[in-house]
Short mmCIF file of C-alpha atoms and ligand atoms in Angstrom, two decimals:
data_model
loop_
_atom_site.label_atom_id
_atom_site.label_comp_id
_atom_site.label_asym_id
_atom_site.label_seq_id
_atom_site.Cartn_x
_atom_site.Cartn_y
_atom_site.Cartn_z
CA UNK A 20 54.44 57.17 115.82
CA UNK A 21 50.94 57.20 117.11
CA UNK A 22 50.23 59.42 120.01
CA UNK A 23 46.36 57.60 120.23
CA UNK A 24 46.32 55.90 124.38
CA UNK A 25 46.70 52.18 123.21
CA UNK A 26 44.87 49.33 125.20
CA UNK A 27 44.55 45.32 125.83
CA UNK A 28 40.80 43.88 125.67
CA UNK A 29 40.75 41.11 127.92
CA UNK A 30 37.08 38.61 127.84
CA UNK A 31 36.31 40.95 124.65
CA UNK A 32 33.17 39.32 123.79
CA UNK A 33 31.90 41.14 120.86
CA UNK A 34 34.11 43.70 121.70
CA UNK A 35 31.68 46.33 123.08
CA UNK A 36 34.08 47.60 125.16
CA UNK A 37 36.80 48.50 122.36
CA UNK A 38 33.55 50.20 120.63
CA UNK A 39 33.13 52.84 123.72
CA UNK A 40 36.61 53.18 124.15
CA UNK A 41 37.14 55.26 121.04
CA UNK A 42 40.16 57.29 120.45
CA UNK A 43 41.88 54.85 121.54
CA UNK A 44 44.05 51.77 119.63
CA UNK A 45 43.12 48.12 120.55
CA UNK A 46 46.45 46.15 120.67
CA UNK A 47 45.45 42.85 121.28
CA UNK A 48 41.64 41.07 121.99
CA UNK A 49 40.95 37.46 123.95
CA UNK A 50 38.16 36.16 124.44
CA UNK A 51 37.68 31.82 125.12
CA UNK A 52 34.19 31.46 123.48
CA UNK A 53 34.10 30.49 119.30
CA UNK A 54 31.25 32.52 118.36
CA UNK A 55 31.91 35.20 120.25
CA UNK A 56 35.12 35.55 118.92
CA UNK A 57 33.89 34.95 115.41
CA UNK A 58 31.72 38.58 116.18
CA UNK A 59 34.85 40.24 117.42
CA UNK A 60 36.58 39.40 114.25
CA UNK A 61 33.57 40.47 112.48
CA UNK A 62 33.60 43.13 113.66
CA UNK A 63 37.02 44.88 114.61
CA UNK A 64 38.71 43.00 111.58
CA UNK A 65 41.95 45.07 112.63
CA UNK A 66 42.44 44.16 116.12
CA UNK A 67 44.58 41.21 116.72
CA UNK A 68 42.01 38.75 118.49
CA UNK A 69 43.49 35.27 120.36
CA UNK A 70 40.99 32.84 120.93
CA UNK A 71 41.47 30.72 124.45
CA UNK A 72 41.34 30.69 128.06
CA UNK A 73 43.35 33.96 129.37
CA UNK A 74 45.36 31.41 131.62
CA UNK A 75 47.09 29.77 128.46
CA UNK A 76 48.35 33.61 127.36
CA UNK A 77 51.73 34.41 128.25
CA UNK A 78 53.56 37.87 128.33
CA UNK A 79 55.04 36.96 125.41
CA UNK A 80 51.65 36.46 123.38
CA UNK A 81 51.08 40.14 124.39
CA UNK A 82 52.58 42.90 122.02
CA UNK A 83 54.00 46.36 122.45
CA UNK A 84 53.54 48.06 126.24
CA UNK A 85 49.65 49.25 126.05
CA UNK A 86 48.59 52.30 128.11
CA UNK A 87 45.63 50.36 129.99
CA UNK A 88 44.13 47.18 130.63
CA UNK A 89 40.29 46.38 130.25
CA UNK A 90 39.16 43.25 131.62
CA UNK A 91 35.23 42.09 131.81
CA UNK A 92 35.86 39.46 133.33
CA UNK A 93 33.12 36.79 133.88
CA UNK A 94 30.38 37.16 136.38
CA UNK A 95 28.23 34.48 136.61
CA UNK A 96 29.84 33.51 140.31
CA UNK A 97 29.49 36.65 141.72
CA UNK A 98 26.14 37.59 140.20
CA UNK A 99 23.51 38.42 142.42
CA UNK A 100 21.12 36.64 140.12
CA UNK A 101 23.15 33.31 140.10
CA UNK A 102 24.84 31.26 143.16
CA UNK A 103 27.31 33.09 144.08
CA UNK A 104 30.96 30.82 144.37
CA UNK A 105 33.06 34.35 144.33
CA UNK A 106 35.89 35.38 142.12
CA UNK A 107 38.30 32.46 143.29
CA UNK A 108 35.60 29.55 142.05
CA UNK A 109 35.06 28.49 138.97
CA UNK A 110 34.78 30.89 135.84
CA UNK A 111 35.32 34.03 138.13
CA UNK A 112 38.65 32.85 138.77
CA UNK A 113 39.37 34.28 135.37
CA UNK A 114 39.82 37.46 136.62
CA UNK A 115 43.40 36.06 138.12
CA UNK A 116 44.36 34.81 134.85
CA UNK A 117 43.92 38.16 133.93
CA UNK A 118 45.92 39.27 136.56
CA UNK A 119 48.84 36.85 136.46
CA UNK A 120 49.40 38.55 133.04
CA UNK A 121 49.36 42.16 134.24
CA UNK A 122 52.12 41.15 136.83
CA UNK A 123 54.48 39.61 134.15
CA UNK A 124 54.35 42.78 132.12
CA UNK A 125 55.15 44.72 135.42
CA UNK A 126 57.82 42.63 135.53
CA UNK A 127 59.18 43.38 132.10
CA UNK A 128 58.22 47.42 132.58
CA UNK A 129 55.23 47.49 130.41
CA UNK A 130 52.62 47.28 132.85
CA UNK A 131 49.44 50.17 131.87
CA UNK A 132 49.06 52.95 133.88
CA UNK A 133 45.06 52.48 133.77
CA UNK A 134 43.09 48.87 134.25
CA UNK A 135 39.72 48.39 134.22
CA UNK A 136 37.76 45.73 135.77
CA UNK A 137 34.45 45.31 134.72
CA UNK A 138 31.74 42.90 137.12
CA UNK A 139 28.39 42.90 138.16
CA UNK A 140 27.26 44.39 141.52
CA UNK A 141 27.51 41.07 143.55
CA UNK A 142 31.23 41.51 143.56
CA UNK A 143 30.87 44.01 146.36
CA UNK A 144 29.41 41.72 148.45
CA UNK A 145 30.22 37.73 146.98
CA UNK A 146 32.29 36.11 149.63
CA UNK A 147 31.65 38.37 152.40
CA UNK A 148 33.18 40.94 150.33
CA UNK A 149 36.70 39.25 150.27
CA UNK A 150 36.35 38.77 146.62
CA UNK A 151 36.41 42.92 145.88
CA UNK A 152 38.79 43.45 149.22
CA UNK A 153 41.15 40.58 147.04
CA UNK A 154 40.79 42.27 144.14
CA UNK A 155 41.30 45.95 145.46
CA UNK A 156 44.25 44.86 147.20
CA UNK A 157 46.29 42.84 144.25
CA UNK A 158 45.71 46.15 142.34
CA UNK A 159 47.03 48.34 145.63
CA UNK A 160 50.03 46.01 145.84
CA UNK A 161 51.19 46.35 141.95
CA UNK A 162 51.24 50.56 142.79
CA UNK A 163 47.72 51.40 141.67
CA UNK A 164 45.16 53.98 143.44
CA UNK A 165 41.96 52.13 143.00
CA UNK A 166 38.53 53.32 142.98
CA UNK A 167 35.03 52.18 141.62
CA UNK A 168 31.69 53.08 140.15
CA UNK A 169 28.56 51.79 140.66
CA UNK A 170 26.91 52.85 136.86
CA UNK A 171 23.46 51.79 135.45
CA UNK A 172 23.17 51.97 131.67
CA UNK A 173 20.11 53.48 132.52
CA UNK A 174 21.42 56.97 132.78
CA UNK A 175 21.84 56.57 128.79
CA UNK A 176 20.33 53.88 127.25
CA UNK A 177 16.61 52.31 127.62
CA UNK A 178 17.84 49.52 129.93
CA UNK A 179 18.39 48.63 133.28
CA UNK A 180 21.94 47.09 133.92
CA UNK A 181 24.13 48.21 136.75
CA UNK A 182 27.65 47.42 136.55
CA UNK A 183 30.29 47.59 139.02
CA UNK A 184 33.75 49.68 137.11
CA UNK A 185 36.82 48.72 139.57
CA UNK A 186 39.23 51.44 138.04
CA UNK A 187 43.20 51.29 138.85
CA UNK A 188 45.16 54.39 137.95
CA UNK A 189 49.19 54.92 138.15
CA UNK A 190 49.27 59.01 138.39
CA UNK A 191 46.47 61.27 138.53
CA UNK A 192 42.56 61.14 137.20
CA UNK A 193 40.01 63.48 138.45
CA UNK A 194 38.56 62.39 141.79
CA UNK A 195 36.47 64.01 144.72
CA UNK A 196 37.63 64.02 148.29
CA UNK A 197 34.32 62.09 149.43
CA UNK A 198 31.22 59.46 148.11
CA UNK A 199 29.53 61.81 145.85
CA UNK A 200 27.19 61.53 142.96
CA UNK A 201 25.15 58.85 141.67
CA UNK A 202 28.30 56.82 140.76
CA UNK A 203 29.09 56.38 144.24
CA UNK A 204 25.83 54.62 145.43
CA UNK A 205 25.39 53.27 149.29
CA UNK A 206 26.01 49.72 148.34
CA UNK A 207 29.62 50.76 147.20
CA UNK A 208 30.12 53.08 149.97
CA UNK A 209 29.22 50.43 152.34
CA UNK A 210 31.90 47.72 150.39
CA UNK A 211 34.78 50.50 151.07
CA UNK A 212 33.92 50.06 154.45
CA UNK A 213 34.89 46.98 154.69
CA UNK A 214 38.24 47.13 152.86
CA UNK A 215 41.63 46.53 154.57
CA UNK A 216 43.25 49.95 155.45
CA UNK A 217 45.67 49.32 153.16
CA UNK A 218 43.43 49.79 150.22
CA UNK A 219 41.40 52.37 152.19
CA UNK A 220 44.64 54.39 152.35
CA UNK A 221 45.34 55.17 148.68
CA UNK A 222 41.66 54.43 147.80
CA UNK A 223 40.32 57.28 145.24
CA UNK A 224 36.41 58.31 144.76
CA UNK A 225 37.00 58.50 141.36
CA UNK A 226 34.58 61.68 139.90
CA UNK A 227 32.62 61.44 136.39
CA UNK A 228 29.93 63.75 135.22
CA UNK A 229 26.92 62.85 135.67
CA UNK A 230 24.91 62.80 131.90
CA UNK A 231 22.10 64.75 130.43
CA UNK A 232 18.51 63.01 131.32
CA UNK A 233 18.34 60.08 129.26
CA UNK A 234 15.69 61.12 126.34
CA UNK A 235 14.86 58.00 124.62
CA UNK A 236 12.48 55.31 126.02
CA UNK A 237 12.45 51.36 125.20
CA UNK A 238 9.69 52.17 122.15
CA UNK A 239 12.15 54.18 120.38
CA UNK A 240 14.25 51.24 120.04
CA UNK A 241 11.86 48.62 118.50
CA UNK A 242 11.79 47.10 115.43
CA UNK A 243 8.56 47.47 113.57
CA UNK A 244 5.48 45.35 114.56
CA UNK A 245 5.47 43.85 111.05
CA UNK A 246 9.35 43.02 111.16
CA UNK A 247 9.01 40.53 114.03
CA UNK A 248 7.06 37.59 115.01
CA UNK A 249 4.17 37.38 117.75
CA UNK A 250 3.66 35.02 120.36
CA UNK A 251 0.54 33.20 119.22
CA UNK A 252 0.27 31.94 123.33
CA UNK A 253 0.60 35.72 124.02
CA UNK A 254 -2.58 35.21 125.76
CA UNK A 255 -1.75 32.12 128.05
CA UNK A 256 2.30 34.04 128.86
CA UNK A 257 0.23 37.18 130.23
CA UNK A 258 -1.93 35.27 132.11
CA UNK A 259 0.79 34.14 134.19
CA UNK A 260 1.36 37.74 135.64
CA UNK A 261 0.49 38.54 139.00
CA UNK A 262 -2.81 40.81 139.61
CA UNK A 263 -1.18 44.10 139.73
CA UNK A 264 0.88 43.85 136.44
CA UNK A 265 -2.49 41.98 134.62
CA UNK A 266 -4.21 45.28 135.72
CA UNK A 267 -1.71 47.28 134.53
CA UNK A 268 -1.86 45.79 131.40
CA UNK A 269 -5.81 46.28 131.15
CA UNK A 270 -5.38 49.98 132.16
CA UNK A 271 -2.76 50.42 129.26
CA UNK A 272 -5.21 48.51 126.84
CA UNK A 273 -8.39 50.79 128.28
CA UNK A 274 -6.34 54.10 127.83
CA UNK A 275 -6.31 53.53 124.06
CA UNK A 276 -2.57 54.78 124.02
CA UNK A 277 0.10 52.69 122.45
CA UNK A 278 1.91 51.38 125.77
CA UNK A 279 5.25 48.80 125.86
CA UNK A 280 6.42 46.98 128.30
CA UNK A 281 9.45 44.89 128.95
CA UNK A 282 8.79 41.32 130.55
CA UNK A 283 10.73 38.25 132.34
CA UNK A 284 9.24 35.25 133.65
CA UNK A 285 10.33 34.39 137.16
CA UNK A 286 9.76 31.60 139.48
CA UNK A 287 8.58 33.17 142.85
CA UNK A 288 7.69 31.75 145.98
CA UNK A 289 3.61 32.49 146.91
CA UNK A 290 2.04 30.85 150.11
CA UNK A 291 4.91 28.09 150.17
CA UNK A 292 4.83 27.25 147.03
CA UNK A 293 7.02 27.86 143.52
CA UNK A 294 4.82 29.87 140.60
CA UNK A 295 6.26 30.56 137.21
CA UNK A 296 4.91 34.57 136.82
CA UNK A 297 5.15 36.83 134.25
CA UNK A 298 6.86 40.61 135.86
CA UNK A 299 6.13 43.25 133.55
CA UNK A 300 7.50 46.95 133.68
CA UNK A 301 6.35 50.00 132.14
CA UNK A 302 8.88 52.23 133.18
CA UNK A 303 10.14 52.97 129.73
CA UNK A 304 13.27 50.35 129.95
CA UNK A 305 13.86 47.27 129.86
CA UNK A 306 15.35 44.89 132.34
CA UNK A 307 18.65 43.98 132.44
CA UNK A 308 19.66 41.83 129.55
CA UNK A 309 20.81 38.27 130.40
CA UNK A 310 22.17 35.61 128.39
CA UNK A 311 19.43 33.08 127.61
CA UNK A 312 20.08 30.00 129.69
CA UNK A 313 16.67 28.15 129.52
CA UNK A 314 12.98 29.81 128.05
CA UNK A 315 12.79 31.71 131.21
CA UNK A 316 15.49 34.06 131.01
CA UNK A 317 14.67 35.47 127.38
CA UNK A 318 12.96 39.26 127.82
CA UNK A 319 9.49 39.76 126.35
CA UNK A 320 8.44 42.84 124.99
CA UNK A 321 4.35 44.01 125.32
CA UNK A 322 2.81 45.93 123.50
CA UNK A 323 -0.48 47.58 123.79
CA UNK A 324 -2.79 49.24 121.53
CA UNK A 325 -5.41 48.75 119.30
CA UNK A 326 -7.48 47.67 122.30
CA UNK A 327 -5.15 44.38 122.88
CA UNK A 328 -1.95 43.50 124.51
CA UNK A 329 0.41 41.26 122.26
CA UNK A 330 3.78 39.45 123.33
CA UNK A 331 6.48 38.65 121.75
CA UNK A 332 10.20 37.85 122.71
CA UNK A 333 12.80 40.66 122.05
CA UNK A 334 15.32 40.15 119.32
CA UNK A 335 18.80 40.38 119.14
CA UNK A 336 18.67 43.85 116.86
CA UNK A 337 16.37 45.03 119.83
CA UNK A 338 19.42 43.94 122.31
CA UNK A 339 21.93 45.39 120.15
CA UNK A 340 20.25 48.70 119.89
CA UNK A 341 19.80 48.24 123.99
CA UNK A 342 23.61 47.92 124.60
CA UNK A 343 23.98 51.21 122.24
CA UNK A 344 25.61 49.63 119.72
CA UNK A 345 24.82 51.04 116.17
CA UNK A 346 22.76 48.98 113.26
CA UNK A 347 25.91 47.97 111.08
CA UNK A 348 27.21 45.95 113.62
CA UNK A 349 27.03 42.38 112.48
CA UNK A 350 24.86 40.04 114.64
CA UNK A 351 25.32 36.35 114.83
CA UNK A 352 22.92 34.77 112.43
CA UNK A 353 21.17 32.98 115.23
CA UNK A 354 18.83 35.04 117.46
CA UNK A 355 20.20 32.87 120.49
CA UNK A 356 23.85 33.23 119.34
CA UNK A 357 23.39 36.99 118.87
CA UNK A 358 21.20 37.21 122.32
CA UNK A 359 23.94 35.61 124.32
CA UNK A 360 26.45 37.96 122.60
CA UNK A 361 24.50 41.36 123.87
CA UNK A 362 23.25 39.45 127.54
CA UNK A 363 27.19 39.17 128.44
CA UNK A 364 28.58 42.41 126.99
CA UNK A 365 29.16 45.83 128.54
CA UNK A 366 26.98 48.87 127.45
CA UNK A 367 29.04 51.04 124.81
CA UNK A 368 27.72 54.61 125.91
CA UNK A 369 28.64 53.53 129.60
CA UNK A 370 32.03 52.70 128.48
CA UNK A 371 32.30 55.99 126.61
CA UNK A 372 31.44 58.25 129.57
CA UNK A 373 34.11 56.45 131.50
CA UNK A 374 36.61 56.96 128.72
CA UNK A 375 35.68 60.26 128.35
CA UNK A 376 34.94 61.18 132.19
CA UNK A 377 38.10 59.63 133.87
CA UNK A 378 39.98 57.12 131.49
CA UNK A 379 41.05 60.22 129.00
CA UNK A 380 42.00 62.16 131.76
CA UNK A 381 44.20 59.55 133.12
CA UNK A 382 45.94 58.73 130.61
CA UNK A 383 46.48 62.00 129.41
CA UNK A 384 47.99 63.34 132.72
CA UNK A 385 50.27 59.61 132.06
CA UNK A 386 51.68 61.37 128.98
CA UNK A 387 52.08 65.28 130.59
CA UNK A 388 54.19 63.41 133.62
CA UNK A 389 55.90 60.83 130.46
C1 SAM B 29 30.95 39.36 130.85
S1 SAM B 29 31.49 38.72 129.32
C2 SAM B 29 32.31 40.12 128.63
C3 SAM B 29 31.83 40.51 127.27
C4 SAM B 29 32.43 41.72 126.62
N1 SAM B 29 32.75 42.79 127.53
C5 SAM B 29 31.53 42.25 125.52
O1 SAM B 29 31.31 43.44 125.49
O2 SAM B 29 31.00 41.48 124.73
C6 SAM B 29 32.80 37.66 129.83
C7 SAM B 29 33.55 37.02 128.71
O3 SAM B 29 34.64 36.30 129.26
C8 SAM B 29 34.86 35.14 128.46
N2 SAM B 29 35.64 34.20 129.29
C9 SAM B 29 35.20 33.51 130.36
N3 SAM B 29 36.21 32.80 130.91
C10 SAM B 29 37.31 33.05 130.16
C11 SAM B 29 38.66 32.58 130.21
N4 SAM B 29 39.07 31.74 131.16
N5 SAM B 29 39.52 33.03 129.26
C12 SAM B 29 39.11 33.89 128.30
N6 SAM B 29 37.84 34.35 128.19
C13 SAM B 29 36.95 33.93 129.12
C14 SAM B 29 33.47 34.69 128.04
O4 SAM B 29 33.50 33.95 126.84
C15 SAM B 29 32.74 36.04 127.89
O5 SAM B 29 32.73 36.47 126.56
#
């Protein structure tokens, strides 16, 4: 019999998740969109993968009694990019068709000892933070300790993305006795503080290491120049950044050193009125991947040298390599398909430093108690 911690992957994506959570055996993978399932398949052809809404699964559809739970579940409602309808509207009600399925299999005495919700940052504060104080508390109720981290891929990879990690543990997993540590940032700390007492009663500040200095910058991820294709109105797309990121982009042309920069164009509001404007970074990372939805949202990359600036739009290899996932994974022919894949999905080192950090740990202390 195996002795490897075995798992359910719940809005699986491309299954980035499963890829950080190695070590461990994927039992069963759902996910409701066709191509994204099609990359699952692709790419974890062992993992049992059900395609359709989590709210047609049943207990029965799920097999054996895994050791933990990992749901990403859909964040467009609570993002604090998009309108923001909470976890019980639309899409973000997902998460309770997650849920519904957690409390049959407590019901039948397989429930896992560890779940993870994945969501962005806005669900600390959608709803007048009665979406998280919902979610906490369903988790409190079915006998968890819950805790969360606040963790940008940033402290790994090349890229920008903080995540919210909702973590709900039966039994013991390394914690500290107070907020510490760059996992536990004031925008969390502030959401605890406005949790029932019931939740703040067997709440845990769940403790991970905190990694090396990230050593790689945004540069070392790119494709060759002559791999990919330039914007030939690379010219007219700069020209709509705002004064201080055009004269960044002169000084990085004038130092003569090869210079990239990440880009997104934004609508902002200037003296009343709406301008389309290019924000560029130089910081090394890019921004936080999103799944195109419109021209707008799809990230530029800039690079300087040769005493010119050219554009060009980042490709899904580039966003691949971004989320740390490795060159043999197979993209989605299309660049949108494979874009959209890598905008929604979670960042594979970030998973792995949970797994390793806290997940492990709790599931190992599971099996010294078992
Ligand atoms: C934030 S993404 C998670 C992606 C995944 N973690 C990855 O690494 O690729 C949310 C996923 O939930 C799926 N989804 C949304 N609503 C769903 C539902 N009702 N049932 C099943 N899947 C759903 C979407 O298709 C999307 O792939």
């Amino acid at each position: 019999m195996s002795i490897r911690p075995t798992a359910y992957e719940f809005f699986a994506g491309g299954g980035l998740a499963g890829l950080g959570l190695s070590g461990v055996d994927t039992l069963f993978a759902n996910d409701m969109d066709a191509a994204k399932g099609r990359a699952f398949v692709a790419n974890h052809p062992d993992v049992p993968f059900r395609l359709g809404d989590v709210w047609s699964l049943t207990s029965a559809d799920l097999p054996g009694a895994p050791d933990m739970a990992w749901a990403s579940s859909p964040c467009q409602d609570v993002s604090l990019a998009g309108a923001r309808g909470g976890l019980e509207a639309g899409r973000s009600g997902a998460f309770w068709g997650f849920w519904k399925l957690i409390q049959a299999l407590a019901v039948e005495g397989r429930a896992p000892r560890v779940v993870v919700l994945e969501n962005v940052i806005g669900l600390l504060t959608s709803g007048q933070g009665r979406d998280f104080a919902a979610v906490c508390t369903a988790m409190v109720r079915a006998g968890y300790r819950v805790g969360a981290l606040e963790m940008d891929a940033a402290h790994w990879l090349p890229q920008s993305r903080p995540r919210l990690f909702v973590v709900a543990v039966k039994g013991e997993a390394p914690e500290t006795t107070t907020p510490s540590g760059p996992f536990h940032s004031p925008r969390l700390v502030a959401a605890h503080a406005r949790l029932p007492q019931a939740v703040r009663d067997v709440w845990a500040w769940w403790s991970l290491p905190v990694p090396p200095r990230r050593n790689q910058d945004l540069a070392a991820l790119l494709q060759p120049d002559d791999a990919v294709d330039w914007l030939e109105d690379g010219e007219a797309i700069l020209s709509l950044a705002a004064p201080l990121h055009r004269a960044r982009v002169q000084a990085a042309v004038a130092s003569g050193v090869r210079t990239i920069g990440a880009a997104y164009r934004r609508v902002r509001v200037e003296g009343g009125r709406k301008v389309q404007r290019l924000e560029i970074r130089f910081d090394g990372l890019a921004g936080c991947l999103r799944t195109p939805a419109g021209g707008s949202s799809r990230q530029y990359v800039v690079v300087c040298d040769q005493g010119r600036a050219r554009v060009r739009r980042l490709t899904g290899r580039e966003a691949a390599r971004l989320m740390g996932v490795s060159d043999d994974y197979v993209l989605p022919s299309s660049e949108s398909a494979a874009l959209k894949l890598m905008g929604d999905a979670v960042a594979v080192p970030v998973v792995r430093a949970l797994a390793q950090g806290l997940l492990s740990p709790a599931l190992n202390s599971r099996r010294a108690a078992a």
